Coordinates of C-alpha atoms in Angstrom, one line a residue:
Chain A
M1 CA 62.2 -39.6 -11.7
P2 CA 65.4 -40.3 -13.1
E3 CA 66.9 -43.2 -10.8
G4 CA 68.8 -41.7 -7.2
F5 CA 66.1 -39.5 -6.4
S6 CA 64.5 -40.0 -3.3
A7 CA 60.8 -39.1 -2.2
G8 CA 61.3 -38.4 1.4
D9 CA 64.7 -35.6 0.8
T10 CA 62.4 -33.7 -1.3
A11 CA 59.4 -33.8 0.6
F12 CA 61.9 -33.0 3.4
V13 CA 63.5 -29.8 1.7
L14 CA 60.6 -28.8 0.1
V15 CA 59.1 -28.3 3.6
C16 CA 62.5 -26.6 5.0
A17 CA 62.7 -25.0 1.9
M18 CA 59.1 -23.9 3.3
L19 CA 60.1 -22.9 6.8
V20 CA 62.8 -21.1 5.6
M21 CA 60.6 -18.6 4.2
L22 CA 58.3 -18.0 7.4
M23 CA 61.8 -17.0 8.8
T24 CA 61.3 -13.9 7.0
P25 CA 58.0 -12.9 7.7
G26 CA 59.3 -13.6 11.6
L27 CA 61.9 -11.6 11.2
A28 CA 59.5 -8.9 10.3
F29 CA 57.6 -9.1 13.5
F30 CA 61.3 -9.5 15.3
Y31 CA 62.0 -5.6 14.7
G32 CA 58.9 -4.8 14.3
G33 CA 58.3 -4.9 17.6
M34 CA 61.5 -3.5 18.2
V35 CA 60.7 0.3 16.8
R36 CA 58.2 2.8 17.9
A37 CA 54.9 2.5 16.3
K38 CA 55.2 5.0 13.9
S39 CA 57.6 3.2 12.0
T40 CA 56.6 -0.5 12.5
L41 CA 55.2 -0.9 9.1
N42 CA 57.7 0.7 7.7
M43 CA 60.2 -2.0 10.0
L44 CA 57.9 -5.1 8.4
M45 CA 57.6 -4.0 4.2
M46 CA 61.3 -3.9 4.6
S47 CA 61.3 -7.8 5.4
F48 CA 58.2 -7.7 3.2
I49 CA 59.7 -6.2 0.4
S50 CA 63.1 -8.5 -0.4
L51 CA 60.3 -11.3 -0.7
G52 CA 58.9 -9.5 -3.8
V53 CA 63.2 -8.4 -4.9
V54 CA 64.8 -11.1 -4.1
S55 CA 62.8 -13.7 -5.7
V56 CA 63.0 -12.8 -8.3
L57 CA 66.0 -11.6 -9.2
W58 CA 66.9 -14.9 -8.1
I59 CA 65.1 -16.7 -10.9
L60 CA 66.1 -14.0 -13.4
F61 CA 70.7 -14.2 -11.9
G62 CA 71.0 -14.7 -8.9
Y63 CA 70.6 -19.0 -8.9
S64 CA 73.6 -18.9 -12.0
L65 CA 75.7 -16.4 -10.2
A66 CA 75.2 -18.9 -6.9
F67 CA 75.6 -22.0 -7.4
G68 CA 76.2 -21.9 -11.7
P69 CA 79.0 -23.1 -12.9
D70 CA 82.1 -22.2 -11.3
V71 CA 84.4 -19.2 -12.9
S72 CA 87.4 -18.8 -11.3
G73 CA 86.4 -19.4 -7.5
V74 CA 84.9 -16.4 -8.0
I75 CA 81.1 -16.7 -9.6
G76 CA 79.0 -18.9 -10.8
N77 CA 78.3 -18.3 -14.9
L78 CA 75.3 -17.8 -17.1
D79 CA 73.8 -21.1 -17.5
F80 CA 70.8 -21.2 -15.1
V81 CA 70.4 -17.3 -15.8
G82 CA 66.3 -17.7 -15.9
M83 CA 66.4 -21.9 -15.1
R84 CA 67.5 -22.6 -17.8
N85 CA 69.0 -25.7 -18.6
I86 CA 67.3 -27.0 -15.8
E87 CA 65.3 -29.9 -16.5
M88 CA 62.4 -30.8 -13.7
D89 CA 63.5 -34.1 -13.0
G90 CA 67.5 -33.0 -13.3
L91 CA 68.7 -34.3 -9.7
L92 CA 71.2 -31.9 -8.1
D93 CA 74.6 -33.6 -8.4
G94 CA 75.9 -35.8 -5.9
Y95 CA 72.2 -35.4 -4.2
T96 CA 69.0 -37.5 -4.3
I97 CA 66.5 -34.4 -5.2
P98 CA 66.2 -32.1 -7.7
V99 CA 67.8 -29.0 -8.7
F100 CA 64.7 -27.4 -8.5
A101 CA 64.2 -27.9 -4.6
F102 CA 67.9 -26.6 -4.4
V103 CA 66.9 -23.7 -5.7
A104 CA 63.5 -23.5 -3.7
F105 CA 65.9 -24.2 -1.2
Q106 CA 68.6 -21.9 -1.3
L107 CA 65.8 -19.1 -2.3
M108 CA 64.5 -17.9 0.4
F109 CA 68.1 -17.8 2.8
A110 CA 68.8 -15.1 -0.7
I111 CA 65.6 -13.8 0.2
L112 CA 65.7 -13.5 3.8
T113 CA 70.2 -11.7 4.2
P114 CA 69.3 -8.8 2.8
A115 CA 66.6 -8.2 5.3
L116 CA 68.3 -9.4 8.8
I117 CA 70.4 -5.6 7.1
S118 CA 67.2 -4.1 7.2
G119 CA 67.4 -3.5 11.5
A120 CA 70.5 -1.2 11.8
V121 CA 69.0 0.7 9.1
A122 CA 65.1 1.1 11.2
D123 CA 63.5 4.1 11.3
R124 CA 65.4 6.3 8.9
F125 CA 66.5 4.5 5.7
K126 CA 64.4 6.0 2.5
F127 CA 62.3 2.9 1.6
S128 CA 62.6 3.7 -2.4
A129 CA 66.5 3.7 -1.6
W130 CA 65.9 0.6 -0.1
V131 CA 64.3 -1.4 -2.5
V132 CA 66.8 -1.0 -5.1
F133 CA 69.5 -1.2 -2.3
I134 CA 68.8 -4.4 -1.7
A135 CA 69.0 -5.5 -6.0
L136 CA 72.3 -3.6 -5.6
W137 CA 73.3 -6.1 -2.7
V138 CA 72.1 -9.1 -3.0
T139 CA 73.6 -8.8 -6.3
I140 CA 76.9 -7.3 -5.4
V141 CA 78.0 -9.3 -2.0
Y142 CA 75.1 -11.7 -1.8
F143 CA 75.3 -13.8 -5.2
P144 CA 79.0 -14.4 -4.8
V145 CA 79.4 -14.9 -1.7
A146 CA 77.3 -17.5 -1.6
H147 CA 78.3 -19.2 -4.1
W148 CA 82.4 -18.5 -2.2
V149 CA 80.9 -20.3 0.5
W150 CA 78.0 -23.2 -0.6
G151 CA 78.1 -22.9 -4.9
G152 CA 82.0 -24.3 -5.4
G153 CA 83.9 -21.3 -5.5
W154 CA 87.7 -20.4 -3.0
I155 CA 86.3 -20.3 0.5
F156 CA 84.0 -23.5 -0.3
D157 CA 87.8 -25.1 -1.4
I158 CA 89.9 -24.0 1.7
P159 CA 87.5 -25.6 3.0
V160 CA 85.7 -23.3 5.1
I161 CA 82.5 -25.2 6.8
D162 CA 79.8 -22.8 7.5
F163 CA 77.5 -25.0 7.3
A164 CA 73.7 -23.0 7.3
G165 CA 75.1 -20.0 6.9
G166 CA 77.5 -18.1 9.4
T167 CA 79.6 -16.6 6.8
A168 CA 77.6 -16.1 3.3
V169 CA 74.6 -15.5 5.9
H170 CA 75.0 -13.9 9.2
I171 CA 78.6 -12.4 8.9
N172 CA 78.2 -10.8 5.5
A173 CA 74.4 -9.1 6.7
G174 CA 76.4 -8.1 10.3
V175 CA 78.7 -6.6 8.5
A176 CA 76.9 -4.7 5.7
A177 CA 74.6 -3.6 8.7
L178 CA 77.8 -1.6 10.5
A179 CA 78.9 -0.3 6.7
L180 CA 75.0 0.9 6.0
V181 CA 74.9 2.4 9.7
L182 CA 78.3 3.9 9.5
V183 CA 76.9 6.0 5.7
V184 CA 73.5 6.7 6.7
G185 CA 74.3 8.0 9.6
K186 CA 71.5 7.8 13.1
R187 CA 68.8 9.0 14.1
I188 CA 67.4 12.1 15.2
G189 CA 68.0 11.9 18.8
F190 CA 70.3 8.1 19.4
K191 CA 71.5 8.3 22.9
R192 CA 69.2 11.0 24.1
E193 CA 65.2 10.0 23.1
A194 CA 63.6 7.1 24.2
M195 CA 63.2 5.2 21.4
R196 CA 61.6 1.6 23.7
P197 CA 60.3 -1.3 21.1
H198 CA 56.5 -0.8 20.7
S199 CA 55.9 -3.9 21.2
L200 CA 57.5 -7.2 23.2
P201 CA 54.9 -9.4 22.6
L202 CA 55.7 -9.2 18.3
V203 CA 59.0 -9.4 19.4
M204 CA 58.2 -12.9 21.1
L205 CA 55.9 -14.2 18.5
G206 CA 58.8 -13.1 15.9
A207 CA 61.6 -14.9 17.8
G208 CA 59.4 -17.9 17.9
L209 CA 58.6 -18.3 13.8
L210 CA 61.9 -17.2 13.4
W211 CA 63.0 -20.4 15.9
F212 CA 60.4 -22.8 14.3
G213 CA 62.1 -21.5 10.7
W214 CA 65.0 -21.8 11.9
F215 CA 64.7 -25.8 11.9
G216 CA 64.7 -25.9 8.2
F217 CA 67.0 -23.6 8.3
N218 CA 70.0 -26.1 9.7
A219 CA 68.4 -29.4 9.2
G220 CA 67.7 -28.7 5.8
S221 CA 70.5 -27.9 3.9
G222 CA 72.1 -31.5 4.7
L223 CA 69.5 -31.7 1.3
A224 CA 68.5 -34.9 3.0
A225 CA 66.4 -36.5 5.6
N226 CA 69.2 -38.6 7.6
G227 CA 70.8 -38.5 10.6
L228 CA 72.9 -35.6 10.7
S229 CA 70.0 -33.8 10.1
S230 CA 68.9 -34.3 13.6
V231 CA 71.6 -34.0 14.6
V232 CA 71.2 -30.3 12.9
L233 CA 67.9 -29.9 14.5
L234 CA 68.9 -30.4 17.8
N235 CA 71.5 -29.0 17.5
T236 CA 69.9 -26.5 16.4
N237 CA 67.4 -26.2 19.6
V238 CA 69.3 -26.3 22.2
A239 CA 71.8 -23.7 21.0
A240 CA 69.0 -21.9 21.0
A241 CA 67.9 -23.2 24.7
A242 CA 70.6 -21.8 25.9
A243 CA 71.8 -18.7 24.4
V244 CA 67.5 -17.9 26.2
L245 CA 69.8 -18.3 29.5
G246 CA 72.6 -16.9 28.9
W247 CA 71.3 -14.1 27.5
L248 CA 68.5 -13.8 31.0
V249 CA 71.7 -14.9 34.0
L250 CA 73.9 -11.8 32.1
E251 CA 70.5 -9.5 31.8
R252 CA 70.2 -10.8 35.7
I253 CA 73.6 -9.5 36.9
R254 CA 74.1 -6.5 35.0
D255 CA 70.4 -5.1 35.1
G256 CA 68.7 -7.1 38.0
H257 CA 66.3 -8.4 35.6
F258 CA 65.2 -11.1 33.8
T259 CA 63.4 -9.2 30.2
S260 CA 62.1 -10.6 27.1
L261 CA 63.2 -8.7 24.6
G262 CA 66.6 -10.6 26.1
A263 CA 65.1 -13.9 25.4
A264 CA 63.5 -13.4 22.8
S265 CA 67.2 -11.5 21.3
G266 CA 69.2 -14.9 23.0
A267 CA 67.1 -17.2 20.9
V268 CA 68.3 -15.3 18.0
A269 CA 72.0 -15.3 18.6
G270 CA 72.0 -18.7 20.0
L271 CA 70.4 -19.6 16.7
V272 CA 72.6 -17.0 14.7
A273 CA 75.3 -19.4 17.0
I274 CA 75.0 -22.6 15.4
T275 CA 74.0 -21.9 12.2
P276 CA 77.3 -22.5 10.5
A277 CA 78.7 -25.3 13.4
C278 CA 75.4 -26.7 13.5
S279 CA 76.3 -29.8 11.4
V280 CA 79.7 -30.1 13.1
V281 CA 79.1 -30.3 17.1
S282 CA 78.0 -32.8 19.2
P283 CA 74.5 -31.7 21.6
L284 CA 76.7 -30.8 24.4
G285 CA 79.4 -28.3 22.3
A286 CA 76.5 -26.4 20.8
I287 CA 75.0 -26.6 24.8
A288 CA 78.8 -24.5 25.4
I289 CA 78.1 -22.7 21.9
G290 CA 74.6 -21.4 22.6
L291 CA 75.8 -20.1 26.5
I292 CA 79.2 -17.8 24.5
A293 CA 76.6 -16.9 22.1
G294 CA 73.9 -15.1 25.0
V295 CA 76.5 -14.2 26.9
A296 CA 78.6 -12.3 24.2
C297 CA 75.7 -10.9 22.3
A298 CA 73.9 -9.9 25.2
W299 CA 77.6 -8.2 25.8
A300 CA 77.8 -6.7 22.3
V301 CA 74.2 -5.0 22.2
G302 CA 76.3 -2.2 23.8
L303 CA 78.9 -2.2 21.8
K304 CA 75.9 1.5 20.0
Y305 CA 75.9 3.3 23.2
R306 CA 79.7 3.0 23.6
L307 CA 81.5 3.4 20.3
G308 CA 79.1 5.7 19.0
Y309 CA 77.2 4.1 15.4
D310 CA 73.4 2.9 15.5
D311 CA 72.3 0.0 14.6
S312 CA 69.7 0.6 15.7
L313 CA 68.1 -3.1 16.4
D314 CA 71.0 -4.7 17.2
V315 CA 72.6 -6.1 13.7
V316 CA 75.7 -6.1 14.3
G317 CA 75.9 -7.2 17.9
V318 CA 73.4 -10.6 17.7
H319 CA 74.1 -11.6 13.4
L320 CA 78.1 -10.4 13.2
V321 CA 79.0 -11.5 17.0
G322 CA 76.7 -14.4 17.0
G323 CA 78.2 -15.8 13.4
I324 CA 82.0 -14.9 14.2
I325 CA 81.4 -17.0 17.1
G326 CA 79.6 -19.7 15.4
S327 CA 82.5 -19.7 12.5
L328 CA 85.0 -19.5 15.0
L329 CA 84.1 -22.2 17.9
I330 CA 83.5 -24.5 15.0
G331 CA 87.8 -24.0 15.7
L332 CA 87.6 -25.7 18.7
F333 CA 83.4 -27.9 19.5
A334 CA 84.2 -29.6 16.3
T335 CA 84.4 -33.7 17.4
G336 CA 85.1 -34.7 13.5
T337 CA 82.2 -37.5 14.1
Y338 CA 79.3 -35.5 12.5
G339 CA 79.5 -34.0 8.9
T340 CA 83.3 -33.8 8.8
E341 CA 85.9 -35.7 9.7
D342 CA 88.1 -32.1 10.9
Q343 CA 88.3 -32.1 14.5
G344 CA 88.8 -28.1 16.5
L345 CA 91.2 -28.0 19.0
F346 CA 88.8 -29.2 21.6
Y347 CA 89.2 -32.6 20.1
G348 CA 92.5 -33.3 18.9
G349 CA 92.5 -30.7 16.0
G350 CA 95.2 -28.6 17.3
L351 CA 94.7 -25.2 15.5
E352 CA 94.6 -25.9 11.9
L353 CA 90.7 -25.6 11.4
L354 CA 90.8 -22.8 13.1
G355 CA 92.5 -20.9 11.1
R356 CA 91.4 -21.9 7.7
Q357 CA 87.2 -20.5 9.9
A358 CA 89.0 -17.7 10.4
I359 CA 89.9 -17.2 7.0
G360 CA 86.1 -17.6 6.2
V361 CA 86.0 -15.3 8.5
A362 CA 87.3 -12.2 7.3
A363 CA 87.3 -12.2 3.9
V364 CA 83.2 -12.3 4.3
A365 CA 83.5 -9.9 6.2
V366 CA 86.1 -7.5 4.4
Y367 CA 84.7 -7.8 1.0
S368 CA 81.0 -7.4 2.2
F369 CA 81.8 -4.2 4.5
V370 CA 84.2 -2.1 2.1
V371 CA 81.1 -3.6 -1.2
T372 CA 78.5 -2.5 1.0
Y373 CA 80.1 1.2 2.0
V374 CA 79.8 1.4 -1.5
I375 CA 77.2 1.2 -2.8
A376 CA 75.6 2.6 -0.1
L377 CA 78.4 5.8 -0.5
V378 CA 77.0 5.8 -4.7
L379 CA 73.3 5.6 -3.5
R380 CA 73.9 8.6 -1.2
S381 CA 75.1 10.7 -3.8
T382 CA 72.8 9.5 -6.3
I383 CA 69.0 8.9 -5.2
G384 CA 69.5 9.2 -0.9
I385 CA 69.6 7.2 1.3
R386 CA 67.5 8.9 4.2
A387 CA 64.9 10.0 4.7
S388 CA 64.2 13.9 5.8
E389 CA 63.9 14.8 9.1
D390 CA 60.7 16.1 8.9
D391 CA 59.8 12.1 7.2
E392 CA 61.7 10.6 10.2
R393 CA 59.4 12.5 12.7
T394 CA 56.5 11.7 11.9
G395 CA 57.3 8.2 11.1
L396 CA 58.3 6.1 7.9
D397 CA 54.4 4.7 7.7
Q398 CA 52.8 7.1 6.8
V399 CA 55.8 9.1 4.8
A400 CA 56.0 5.5 2.8
H401 CA 53.1 3.3 2.6
A402 CA 50.7 6.3 3.6
E403 CA 49.5 3.7 5.7
T404 CA 49.7 3.4 10.1
A405 CA 50.1 0.3 12.0
Y406 CA 47.5 1.4 14.2
D407 CA 44.8 3.9 14.9
F408 CA 45.1 4.9 18.6
T409 CA 42.7 8.3 17.6
G410 CA 40.2 6.1 17.5
G411 CA 38.9 8.7 14.9
A412 CA 39.0 6.5 11.3
G413 CA 38.6 9.8 9.4
V414 CA 37.5 10.9 6.7
L415 CA 36.7 9.6 3.1
S416 CA 38.5 11.8 0.5
R417 CA 38.7 10.1 -2.1
S418 CA 37.5 7.0 -3.4
A419 CA 38.9 3.9 -5.3
S420 CA 35.4 3.5 -7.2
P421 CA 35.5 3.5 -10.6
A422 CA 32.0 5.7 -10.4
A423 CA 34.2 8.4 -8.9
T424 CA 36.5 8.5 -11.3
A425 CA 34.3 8.3 -14.2
T426 CA 32.4 11.0 -13.4
G427 CA 35.4 13.1 -11.8
K428 CA 33.3 14.0 -8.6
P429 CA 36.2 13.8 -5.6
G430 CA 33.5 11.1 -4.2
R431 CA 34.5 12.6 -1.2
T432 CA 29.9 12.1 0.6
D433 CA 28.6 11.0 -2.8
D434 CA 30.6 7.6 -1.6
A435 CA 31.2 7.9 2.0
D436 CA 27.7 7.9 2.6
G437 CA 26.1 5.5 -0.2
G438 CA 28.8 2.6 1.1
R439 CA 27.3 3.3 4.2
S440 CA 23.5 3.2 3.7
G441 CA 24.4 0.1 1.3
H442 CA 25.3 -1.5 4.7
T443 CA 22.7 -0.7 6.3
A444 CA 20.1 -1.8 3.9
E445 CA 21.6 -5.0 3.9
A446 CA 21.2 -5.0 7.9
K447 CA 17.6 -4.1 7.9
V448 CA 16.9 -7.0 5.5
E449 CA 18.8 -9.3 7.0
A450 CA 17.0 -8.3 9.8
Chain B
M1 CA 30.2 23.1 47.5
K2 CA 33.5 21.2 46.6
L3 CA 34.7 20.1 44.3
I4 CA 36.8 16.1 45.1
T5 CA 39.5 16.0 42.6
A6 CA 41.7 11.9 42.8
V7 CA 44.8 10.8 40.9
I8 CA 44.2 7.3 41.9
K9 CA 46.2 4.9 40.2
P10 CA 43.9 2.7 37.9
H11 CA 44.0 -0.3 39.3
R12 CA 42.1 1.2 42.3
L13 CA 38.9 2.3 40.5
D14 CA 36.0 -0.1 40.8
D15 CA 37.3 -0.3 44.6
V16 CA 37.1 3.9 44.4
K17 CA 33.4 3.7 42.6
T18 CA 31.7 0.4 44.8
A19 CA 33.2 2.3 47.9
L20 CA 31.8 5.4 46.5
Q21 CA 28.4 4.4 45.3
A22 CA 28.1 2.4 49.2
F23 CA 28.5 5.9 50.9
G24 CA 25.6 7.2 47.6
V25 CA 28.1 9.7 45.9
H26 CA 25.5 10.4 43.0
G27 CA 27.5 10.7 40.0
L28 CA 31.3 11.1 39.4
T29 CA 33.4 11.7 36.6
V30 CA 36.5 10.3 35.2
T31 CA 39.3 10.3 33.0
E32 CA 42.3 8.8 31.9
A33 CA 46.2 10.4 33.1
S34 CA 50.1 10.1 33.2
G35 CA 52.1 12.2 35.2
Y36 CA 54.6 11.5 38.8
G37 CA 55.0 12.1 42.5
R38 CA 57.6 11.8 43.8
Q39 CA 58.9 8.7 42.9
R40 CA 59.1 9.2 38.7
G41 CA 57.4 7.0 37.6
H42 CA 59.9 3.2 36.6
T43 CA 63.1 2.5 34.6
E44 CA 62.3 -0.1 31.9
V45 CA 66.1 -1.5 30.8
Y46 CA 66.3 -3.1 27.0
R47 CA 68.9 -5.1 26.4
G48 CA 71.0 -3.5 28.9
A49 CA 69.9 0.2 27.6
E50 CA 68.1 1.5 30.8
Y51 CA 64.2 3.8 29.8
T52 CA 63.3 6.1 32.6
V53 CA 59.3 6.3 31.5
D54 CA 58.2 9.4 34.0
L55 CA 55.0 9.6 33.4
V56 CA 53.0 6.5 34.9
P57 CA 49.1 5.7 34.1
K58 CA 46.5 7.7 36.5
V59 CA 43.0 7.8 36.0
R60 CA 41.2 11.3 37.6
I61 CA 38.3 11.6 39.2
E62 CA 36.4 14.1 40.2
I63 CA 33.1 14.3 42.3
L64 CA 30.8 17.4 43.3
A65 CA 29.6 17.5 46.7
D66 CA 28.0 19.2 49.6
D67 CA 30.0 21.4 51.8
A68 CA 28.7 19.3 55.0
D69 CA 29.5 15.7 52.6
A70 CA 32.6 16.4 52.1
E71 CA 34.8 15.1 54.0
D72 CA 33.8 12.1 54.7
L73 CA 33.7 11.4 50.9
L74 CA 37.6 12.3 51.6
D75 CA 38.2 9.2 54.7
V76 CA 36.5 7.1 52.4
L77 CA 37.9 7.6 48.6
V78 CA 41.7 8.1 50.2
K79 CA 40.3 4.7 52.3
A80 CA 39.2 2.4 48.8
A81 CA 42.2 4.1 46.8
R82 CA 44.7 3.2 48.9
T83 CA 47.5 0.2 48.3
G84 CA 50.3 1.5 51.2
K85 CA 52.4 1.5 48.3
I86 CA 54.3 4.7 47.0
G87 CA 52.5 5.9 43.9
D88 CA 49.2 5.6 45.6
G89 CA 48.3 8.8 45.1
K90 CA 46.3 12.4 45.6
V91 CA 42.7 13.8 47.0
W92 CA 42.0 17.2 46.8
S93 CA 39.3 19.4 47.0
S94 CA 38.4 22.9 46.2
P95 CA 35.1 24.9 46.6
V96 CA 33.1 25.9 44.1
D97 CA 30.9 28.6 43.2
T98 CA 28.3 27.2 41.2
V99 CA 27.0 24.2 39.8
I100 CA 23.8 24.0 37.7
R101 CA 22.6 21.0 36.5
V102 CA 22.0 21.5 32.6
R103 CA 18.1 19.2 31.8
T104 CA 15.7 21.2 34.3
G105 CA 18.9 24.5 34.9
E106 CA 18.8 23.2 38.7
R107 CA 20.8 25.3 41.0
D108 CA 23.7 23.8 44.2
A109 CA 22.5 21.2 46.0
E110 CA 19.3 20.5 44.0
A111 CA 21.6 20.1 41.1
L112 CA 24.0 17.6 43.1

């Protein structure tokens, strides 16, 4: 390996990449538990398909657009298309890890970000349109924004502090969610019918996986195993913890109960808010950011009922609001002694840092909103983005995936078409033959064993 | 002949069954049910949005009894099902014309 290579840093970043990967299925369960039983699988699939689509696009051109050599501060060039011009042992400029470790780590961010959006359009977005949407959205919105913020683009140059993705990931996804919701419209029965989460244990499981994976998301973003990543990990944990408390206290006062959905949501809100700030604030600052985010996001999720937009699972209330809080609070809580020398208002730094952060927030929000809105309009007028009324009432699991998450009847159904080659070859429907054949086969084996 | 029907809280079922067995009841039918009484179920809160869940889970117990036993049986059942809290349910008895044991064709008292 070339000089400067660190096996420790590389191992750490590779493990962090794996942790971040786990966030996408974690998110799938977090969202999957919050929808009604009839759309659970669809919700899981909307996240899972991002693993499929974005992984491929990232290798083809995504990494190059986001992190290729800068073109006018706006986008990366095509030097790294198809992973060409990247040597196996080549080190990332200025770091001690191979470029490929960075490619893998950043890929997981690109996968997670569009998956975050899916919660806003739960229960009603056509799955085929969702696949096309993800491909277009990461290409036109995420890759350029990632370049602006991290890849040497114009926001990077200001500079705006976004350690692990407050603007590039959470504000970006949160605003896109809002734009998409405005185009796709409300679920049938919004504000009239009960749309209770169908499985809070799934929500808690998902939130737990997200929390765990978030250590990779944030601590890995320094691309080194050192003191800074240690502080970042600690800040990440304590902000999530404080946000759980903040959310629950608000709920106890407002609604009279400490809910599990509130605890899970609070954790995610705190994690979102600390994401941009985790490298520049002290653990005490992280507690403050977490508490503020927990309370503010708990309050913000009610906005959809007052303003009348149907963000099904509160992507706006949690990710957009949380992301803005974290990004702006850097301007108040940055100590100047951790990952940056910039100081926030509370540490004698004046308003300059806050102003820079606000520019980053506003630029990403405006760009993401406008472009997402246009993508959604184009898709709506071409392939259509909304499931039919019948399909929405039936539930998207059956309609889009020919599956259901749960068997409530206890009846396994009747085998109506077998996948066995014999049935296909003879052209027989294979209905009773195969079903019976399968059963008698099992019975015969069981007898032999007995 | 009487048909005694009880709609009670599911978690009282075991106690009720035990009490009925001790009383000498030979058979009963239990069905899962849901419904509401005066209390109209309960409310649940998800991210601040309040949902009224008015159909709460219940079990429905049906017992065929001799006229002579019916009154005592009602007492036993009510005592075993009672928690004293709202939503304990209802018990009622209604007259039955004919009872036949399917296996033997015995009727009425012999069929119990």
